[in-house]
CSV table of C-alpha atoms in Angstrom, one decimal:
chain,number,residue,atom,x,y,z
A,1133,UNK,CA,-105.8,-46.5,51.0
A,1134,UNK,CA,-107.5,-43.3,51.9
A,1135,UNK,CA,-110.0,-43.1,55.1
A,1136,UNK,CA,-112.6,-41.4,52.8
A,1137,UNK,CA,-112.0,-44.5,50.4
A,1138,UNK,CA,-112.4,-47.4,52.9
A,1139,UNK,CA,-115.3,-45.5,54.0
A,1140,UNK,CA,-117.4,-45.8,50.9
A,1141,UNK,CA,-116.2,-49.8,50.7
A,1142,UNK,CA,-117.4,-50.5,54.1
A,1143,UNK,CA,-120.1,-48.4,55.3
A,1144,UNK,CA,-121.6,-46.6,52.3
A,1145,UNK,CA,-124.8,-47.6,52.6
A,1146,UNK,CA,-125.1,-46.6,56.5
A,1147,UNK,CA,-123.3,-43.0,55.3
A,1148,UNK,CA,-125.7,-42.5,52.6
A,1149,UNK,CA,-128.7,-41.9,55.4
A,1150,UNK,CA,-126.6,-39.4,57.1
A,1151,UNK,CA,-125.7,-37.7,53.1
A,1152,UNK,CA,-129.7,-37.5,52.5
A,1153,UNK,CA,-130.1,-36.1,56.2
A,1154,UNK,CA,-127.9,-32.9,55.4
A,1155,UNK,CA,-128.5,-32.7,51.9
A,1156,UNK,CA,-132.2,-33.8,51.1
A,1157,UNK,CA,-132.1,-33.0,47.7
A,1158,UNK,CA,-129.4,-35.7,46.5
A,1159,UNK,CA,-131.2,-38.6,44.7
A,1160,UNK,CA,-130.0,-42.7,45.0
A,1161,UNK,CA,-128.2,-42.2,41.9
A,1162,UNK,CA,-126.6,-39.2,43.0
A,1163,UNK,CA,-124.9,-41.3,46.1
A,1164,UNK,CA,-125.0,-44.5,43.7
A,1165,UNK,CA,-121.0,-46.0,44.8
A,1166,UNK,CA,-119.8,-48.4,42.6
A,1167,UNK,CA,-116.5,-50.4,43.7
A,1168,UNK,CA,-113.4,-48.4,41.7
A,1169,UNK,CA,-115.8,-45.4,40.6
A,1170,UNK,CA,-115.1,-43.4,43.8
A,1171,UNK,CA,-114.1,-39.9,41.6
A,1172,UNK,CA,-117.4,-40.3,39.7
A,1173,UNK,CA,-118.8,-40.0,43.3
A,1174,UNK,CA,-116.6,-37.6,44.1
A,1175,UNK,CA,-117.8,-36.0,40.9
A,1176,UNK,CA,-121.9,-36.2,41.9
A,1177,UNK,CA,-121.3,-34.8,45.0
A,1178,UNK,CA,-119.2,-31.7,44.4
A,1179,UNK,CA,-121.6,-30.7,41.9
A,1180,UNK,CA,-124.5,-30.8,44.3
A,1181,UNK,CA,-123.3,-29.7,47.2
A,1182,UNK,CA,-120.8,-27.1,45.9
A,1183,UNK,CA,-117.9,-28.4,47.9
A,1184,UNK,CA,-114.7,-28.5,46.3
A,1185,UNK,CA,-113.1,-32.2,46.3
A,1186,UNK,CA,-110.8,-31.9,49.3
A,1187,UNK,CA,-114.0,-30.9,51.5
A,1188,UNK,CA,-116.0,-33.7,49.7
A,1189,UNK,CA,-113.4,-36.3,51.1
A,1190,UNK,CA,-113.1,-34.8,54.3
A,1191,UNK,CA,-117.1,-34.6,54.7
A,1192,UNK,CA,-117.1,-38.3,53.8
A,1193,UNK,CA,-114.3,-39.2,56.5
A,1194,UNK,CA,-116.7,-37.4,59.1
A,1195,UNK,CA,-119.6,-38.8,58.7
């Protein structure tokens, strides 16, 4: 499985306050994760932040 993937499973919650730190603007239901909907995050976030969806994964691995 992908780093950015086991990621959201295991720490998303602790990620998210580190998402709304650097993007303030993103609502709960933008970061909402839902187990097996990880593109429809994937989705929410590129549309935000205007990352494409390589920089979206790599920003998750990061954080």
């Amino acid at each position: 499985m992908e780093s950015w993937k086991l990621k959201l499973k295991g720490s998303w919650n602790e990620a998210k306050g580190k998402v709304k730190q650097q993007y303030a603007d993103l609502t709960d239901d933008d970061l909402r994760y839902e187990d097996g909907k990880e593109d429809e995050l994937l989705g929410r976030l590129q549309q935000k932040t205007g990352k494409t969806k390589d920089e979206v994964k790599r920003w998750i691995d990061d954080l």
